Short mmCIF file of C-alpha atoms in Angstrom, two decimals:
data_model
loop_
_atom_site.label_atom_id
_atom_site.label_comp_id
_atom_site.label_asym_id
_atom_site.label_seq_id
_atom_site.Cartn_x
_atom_site.Cartn_y
_atom_site.Cartn_z
CA MET A 1 -2.54 -12.16 -9.24
CA SER A 2 -5.64 -10.77 -7.51
CA THR A 3 -6.81 -11.26 -3.96
CA THR A 4 -9.81 -13.34 -2.94
CA THR A 5 -11.94 -12.49 0.07
CA GLN A 6 -9.94 -15.00 2.14
CA ASP A 7 -6.69 -13.30 1.12
CA GLN A 8 -7.76 -9.83 2.14
CA LEU A 9 -6.80 -8.06 5.35
CA SER A 10 -9.47 -7.66 8.01
CA ALA A 11 -12.09 -4.96 7.59
CA ASP A 12 -11.33 -4.13 11.24
CA LEU A 13 -7.66 -3.44 10.52
CA ALA A 14 -6.20 -0.28 12.08
CA MET A 15 -2.93 1.56 11.77
CA GLY A 16 -0.85 1.49 14.92
CA THR A 17 1.86 3.67 16.46
CA VAL A 18 4.15 5.47 14.01
CA MET A 19 7.71 4.49 14.91
CA LEU A 20 10.37 7.12 14.17
CA LYS A 21 14.14 7.14 14.60
CA VAL A 22 15.21 10.65 15.61
CA GLY A 23 18.50 12.46 15.93
CA ASP A 24 17.49 14.86 18.71
CA LEU A 25 15.09 13.11 21.03
CA GLY A 26 14.49 16.15 23.27
CA LYS A 27 13.74 18.53 20.41
CA MET A 28 11.47 16.06 18.65
CA SER A 29 9.59 15.17 21.82
CA ASP A 30 9.04 18.88 22.48
CA TYR A 31 7.62 19.32 18.98
CA TYR A 32 5.12 16.49 19.25
CA GLN A 33 4.02 17.72 22.67
CA ARG A 34 3.81 21.48 22.12
CA ALA A 35 2.95 21.59 18.42
CA LEU A 36 0.60 18.62 18.15
CA GLY A 37 -0.74 18.39 21.68
CA LEU A 38 0.51 14.87 22.39
CA GLU A 39 1.34 13.76 25.92
CA VAL A 40 4.31 11.64 27.04
CA LEU A 41 2.90 8.20 27.83
CA SER A 42 6.16 6.32 28.32
CA GLU A 43 9.86 7.05 28.59
CA GLY A 44 12.59 4.43 28.71
CA PRO A 45 15.63 2.94 27.09
CA THR A 46 13.70 2.25 23.86
CA GLY A 47 12.58 5.86 23.51
CA THR A 48 9.57 8.07 24.17
CA GLY A 49 5.95 7.19 23.47
CA LEU A 50 3.52 10.06 22.89
CA GLY A 51 -0.22 10.14 22.33
CA ARG A 52 -3.60 11.32 23.44
CA ARG A 53 -6.07 9.89 25.97
CA GLY A 54 -3.70 7.00 26.71
CA LEU A 55 -3.38 5.90 23.07
CA GLU A 56 0.21 5.92 21.79
CA LEU A 57 0.35 7.58 18.37
CA VAL A 58 4.08 8.26 17.89
CA HIS A 59 7.12 6.52 19.34
CA LEU A 60 10.48 8.27 19.10
CA SER A 61 13.60 6.16 19.39
CA ASP A 62 17.12 7.53 19.71
CA GLY A 63 18.89 7.37 16.36
CA THR A 64 22.01 9.29 17.35
CA GLY A 65 24.71 8.75 14.73
CA LEU A 66 22.32 8.01 11.88
CA SER A 67 21.98 10.38 8.92
CA LEU A 68 18.85 12.02 7.59
CA PRO A 69 17.46 10.22 4.53
CA GLY A 70 17.96 11.83 1.13
CA ARG A 71 14.94 13.38 -0.60
CA GLY A 72 14.87 10.71 -3.30
CA GLU A 73 15.17 7.71 -0.99
CA ALA A 74 12.37 5.31 -0.10
CA GLY A 75 10.78 5.74 3.31
CA LEU A 76 8.16 7.93 4.94
CA PHE A 77 6.21 10.47 2.89
CA HIS A 78 3.95 11.32 5.81
CA SER A 79 2.08 9.81 8.72
CA ALA A 80 -1.46 11.05 9.25
CA LEU A 81 -3.28 11.97 12.45
CA LEU A 82 -7.06 11.66 12.14
CA PHE A 83 -9.39 13.81 14.26
CA ASP A 84 -13.02 13.27 15.23
CA THR A 85 -14.19 16.82 14.61
CA GLN A 86 -13.26 19.78 12.45
CA SER A 87 -12.78 21.91 15.58
CA ASP A 88 -10.28 19.37 17.02
CA LEU A 89 -8.41 19.37 13.73
CA ALA A 90 -8.41 23.17 13.54
CA ALA A 91 -7.14 23.51 17.13
CA THR A 92 -4.21 21.21 16.37
CA VAL A 93 -3.43 22.97 13.10
CA LEU A 94 -3.40 26.29 14.95
CA SER A 95 -1.10 24.88 17.63
CA ALA A 96 1.32 23.50 15.02
CA ALA A 97 1.33 26.78 13.09
CA GLN A 98 2.01 28.78 16.23
CA TYR A 99 4.88 26.48 17.20
CA ASP A 100 6.67 27.15 13.89
CA GLY A 101 4.75 28.38 10.88
CA ALA A 102 7.70 27.58 8.60
CA LEU A 103 6.98 23.86 9.10
CA PHE A 104 3.55 24.20 7.41
CA THR A 105 3.71 22.77 3.87
CA GLY A 106 0.14 22.99 2.57
CA SER A 107 -3.54 22.14 2.86
CA SER A 108 -6.03 20.38 0.59
CA ASP A 109 -9.63 19.30 0.24
CA HIS A 110 -9.42 15.65 -0.90
CA LEU A 111 -13.24 15.20 -1.25
CA VAL A 112 -13.15 12.38 1.31
CA SER A 113 -11.23 14.51 3.81
CA GLU A 114 -9.82 17.91 4.76
CA ALA A 115 -6.06 17.84 5.29
CA PHE A 116 -3.22 20.05 6.53
CA TYR A 117 0.43 19.20 6.03
CA PHE A 118 3.52 19.92 8.14
CA ASN A 119 7.08 18.67 8.54
CA ASP A 120 8.45 17.94 11.98
CA PRO A 121 11.88 19.45 12.86
CA GLU A 122 13.73 16.52 11.24
CA GLY A 123 11.70 16.60 8.04
CA ASN A 124 9.23 13.78 8.68
CA GLY A 125 5.96 14.58 6.91
CA ILE A 126 2.80 14.89 8.99
CA GLU A 127 -0.78 15.12 7.79
CA LEU A 128 -3.51 16.35 10.15
CA TYR A 129 -6.96 15.55 8.81
CA PHE A 130 -10.70 15.13 9.27
CA ASP A 131 -12.79 12.61 7.36
CA ARG A 132 -15.99 13.70 5.73
CA PRO A 133 -18.89 11.32 6.51
CA ARG A 134 -18.57 8.05 4.59
CA ASP A 135 -21.99 8.46 3.01
CA THR A 136 -20.67 11.54 1.19
CA TRP A 137 -17.77 9.66 -0.45
CA THR A 138 -18.26 8.83 -4.12
CA TRP A 139 -17.34 5.34 -5.34
CA ASN A 140 -17.13 4.14 -8.91
CA GLY A 141 -17.10 0.39 -8.33
CA ASP A 142 -14.07 -0.25 -6.11
CA THR A 143 -12.51 3.17 -6.78
CA VAL A 144 -13.09 6.10 -4.44
CA ALA A 145 -13.14 9.63 -5.82
CA MET A 146 -10.30 11.71 -4.40
CA ASP A 147 -8.85 15.02 -5.56
CA THR A 148 -6.49 17.77 -4.43
CA ILE A 149 -8.43 21.04 -4.21
CA HIS A 150 -7.22 24.25 -2.61
CA LEU A 151 -8.24 24.60 1.04
CA ASP A 152 -7.60 28.04 2.54
CA PRO A 153 -6.03 27.47 6.00
CA ASN A 154 -7.00 30.86 7.38
CA ASP A 155 -10.62 30.49 6.34
CA TYR A 156 -10.69 27.02 7.85
CA LEU A 157 -9.28 28.20 11.17
CA ASN A 158 -11.63 31.19 11.28
CA THR A 159 -14.58 28.86 10.69
CA HIS A 160 -13.70 25.96 12.97
CA VAL A 161 -11.40 27.04 15.81
CA ASN A 162 -13.16 27.58 19.10
CA GLU A 163 -12.00 28.19 22.67
CA ALA A 164 -13.15 24.81 23.94
CA ALA A 165 -11.17 22.90 21.31
CA VAL A 166 -8.04 24.96 21.95
CA ALA A 167 -8.36 24.50 25.74
CA GLY A 168 -8.99 20.77 25.38
CA LEU A 169 -6.31 20.11 22.78
CA ALA A 170 -4.57 17.23 24.56
CA GLN A 171 -7.87 15.62 25.63
CA ALA A 172 -9.36 15.38 22.12
CA ASN A 173 -9.37 12.01 20.40
CA ALA A 174 -6.82 11.36 17.65
CA ALA A 175 -5.71 8.23 15.82
CA ILE A 176 -3.25 7.21 13.14
CA GLY A 177 -5.51 7.27 10.09
CA HIS A 178 -2.97 6.25 7.47
CA VAL A 179 0.69 6.04 6.58
CA HIS A 180 2.01 7.23 3.20
CA LEU A 181 5.33 5.90 1.89
CA GLN A 182 7.84 6.90 -0.75
CA VAL A 183 8.69 3.89 -2.93
CA GLY A 184 10.64 3.12 -6.10
CA ASP A 185 7.76 2.09 -8.34
CA VAL A 186 3.99 1.71 -8.06
CA ASP A 187 3.63 -1.62 -9.87
CA THR A 188 5.89 -3.37 -7.38
CA ALA A 189 4.04 -1.65 -4.53
CA GLU A 190 0.71 -2.95 -5.83
CA LYS A 191 2.00 -6.50 -6.19
CA PHE A 192 3.28 -6.40 -2.61
CA TYR A 193 0.63 -4.44 -0.72
CA VAL A 194 -2.43 -5.65 -2.66
CA ASP A 195 -1.58 -9.06 -4.13
CA THR A 196 0.51 -10.35 -1.21
CA LEU A 197 -0.50 -8.43 1.92
CA GLY A 198 -4.20 -8.30 1.04
CA PHE A 199 -5.08 -4.62 1.02
CA ALA A 200 -7.67 -3.52 -1.54
CA LYS A 201 -6.70 -0.87 -4.07
CA THR A 202 -8.98 2.16 -3.71
CA THR A 203 -7.44 4.52 -6.25
CA GLY A 204 -4.25 5.39 -8.11
CA PHE A 205 -2.74 8.25 -10.06
CA HIS A 206 -1.20 7.48 -13.48
CA GLY A 207 1.50 5.15 -12.17
CA GLN A 208 2.65 7.80 -9.69
CA ALA A 209 0.68 6.84 -6.57
CA LEU A 210 -1.32 3.97 -5.12
CA PHE A 211 -3.91 4.11 -2.31
CA VAL A 212 -4.96 0.94 -0.48
CA SER A 213 -7.25 0.08 2.41
CA ALA A 214 -9.22 -2.56 4.27
CA GLY A 215 -12.94 -2.48 4.97
CA GLY A 216 -13.88 0.23 2.47
CA TYR A 217 -11.82 3.05 3.98
CA HIS A 218 -10.41 5.58 1.48
CA HIS A 219 -6.87 4.54 2.42
CA HIS A 220 -4.95 3.07 5.30
CA MET A 221 -1.71 3.20 3.34
CA ALA A 222 -0.44 4.94 0.23
CA MET A 223 2.74 4.76 -1.82
CA ASN A 224 4.08 7.29 -4.33
CA VAL A 225 7.11 7.93 -6.55
CA TRP A 226 6.82 11.75 -6.67
CA ASN A 227 10.28 12.17 -5.12
CA SER A 228 11.59 8.61 -5.24
CA ARG A 229 10.99 6.96 -8.62
CA GLY A 230 13.57 4.20 -9.07
CA ALA A 231 14.63 4.19 -5.41
CA GLY A 232 16.20 1.01 -4.14
CA PRO A 233 16.13 -0.51 -0.63
CA ARG A 234 16.45 1.91 2.27
CA LYS A 235 19.59 2.40 4.27
CA ASP A 236 19.49 2.57 8.05
CA THR A 237 18.68 6.26 8.49
CA LEU A 238 16.71 8.61 10.66
CA GLY A 239 13.00 8.78 9.83
CA LEU A 240 10.60 5.89 9.61
CA GLY A 241 11.46 3.06 11.94
CA GLU A 242 8.49 0.77 11.42
CA VAL A 243 4.92 0.71 10.10
CA VAL A 244 2.61 -0.93 12.65
CA ILE A 245 -0.69 -2.51 11.57
CA THR A 246 -3.15 -4.16 13.97
CA VAL A 247 -5.75 -6.82 13.21
CA PRO A 248 -8.35 -8.31 15.56
CA HIS A 249 -7.38 -12.01 15.55
CA ALA A 250 -4.23 -14.13 15.62
CA ASP A 251 -5.50 -16.34 12.79
CA GLU A 252 -5.36 -13.31 10.49
CA VAL A 253 -1.69 -12.89 11.36
CA GLY A 254 -1.18 -16.58 10.57
CA ALA A 255 -2.96 -16.28 7.22
CA LEU A 256 -0.76 -13.35 6.29
CA ALA A 257 2.34 -15.32 7.28
CA ASP A 258 1.22 -18.05 4.89
CA ARG A 259 0.75 -15.52 2.05
CA LEU A 260 4.21 -14.08 2.67
CA LYS A 261 5.73 -17.56 2.63
CA VAL A 262 4.07 -18.37 -0.71
CA ALA A 263 5.36 -15.06 -2.10
CA GLY A 264 8.88 -15.78 -0.86
CA VAL A 265 8.92 -12.85 1.58
CA ALA A 266 11.14 -13.47 4.62
CA ASN A 267 9.33 -12.87 7.89
CA HIS A 268 9.49 -13.48 11.63
CA HIS A 269 6.27 -14.90 13.04
CA THR A 270 5.79 -15.16 16.80
CA GLY A 271 2.15 -16.28 16.64
CA ALA A 272 0.53 -12.99 17.56
CA GLU A 273 2.95 -10.79 15.67
CA LEU A 274 4.57 -10.78 12.25
CA ARG A 275 7.59 -8.73 11.14
CA PHE A 276 8.82 -8.35 7.58
CA ASP A 277 10.17 -5.82 5.07
CA ASP A 278 8.53 -4.42 1.98
CA PRO A 279 10.53 -4.32 -1.30
CA TRP A 280 12.24 -1.08 -0.21
CA ALA A 281 13.26 -2.35 3.25
CA ASN A 282 10.49 -0.42 5.01
CA LYS A 283 9.89 -2.48 8.15
CA ILE A 284 6.30 -3.65 8.69
CA ARG A 285 4.84 -5.17 11.85
CA VAL A 286 1.40 -6.75 11.91
CA SER A 287 0.07 -7.70 15.34
CA VAL A 288 -3.12 -8.49 17.21
CA GLY A 289 -4.53 -5.32 18.73
#
């Protein structure tokens, strides 16, 4: 089955707050504040919300008593913070490296973007990245050219870090650019995220990974089997709590609810918000934002 224009998610779709269940709320909140320059925006019985310039990017909820997920289980591969400028990215990368350099896991030039990878103290993957201008992206029909090319972190920092960006770390804009999941198989992911939800496929890698977006972005979500091929539904563990997606209008939420019903996907629809699980029990929430 392929999507029609009416079945596709809005071009104005955005990724919302990354919801994480954490075992040590204090330690994790400290990391996101001191390593990534996020500020506490809310604290309460449901957890701690952190972000920049009043925009919540990460919400940490207390998962005391839950276990860490196994490496081969479905769930979060990484969540990705997008920065407006290379200097804002470099300042955050420097801050994260100074907090604990052992949590740095790599860096890559992806043609469409420049990306640096870390794990938080409980092993949740984090990508920090900057998008190259859209007019420099190369498309072959509906497929965007992406690659993984070595990007020297020290050269990058030497080129782009400046005092103003370091001093203004917490005041610089950031957003959730995309969320990347570990899943059991790519074909099932494509049937769910493209055919049912209405994302457009932008690229894939030999049955190992799938990248999807709305509105011609390189990807809002991705799914891979690099660690998790054959994984079944998730257990209730620490790590990813929920993937939040926002769309501009309530009728788009209603249209998605109809598509889920036709596909036999159980969901809870309040009118302005829709909650459901993907085939691996990753919880998804689509709301008007």
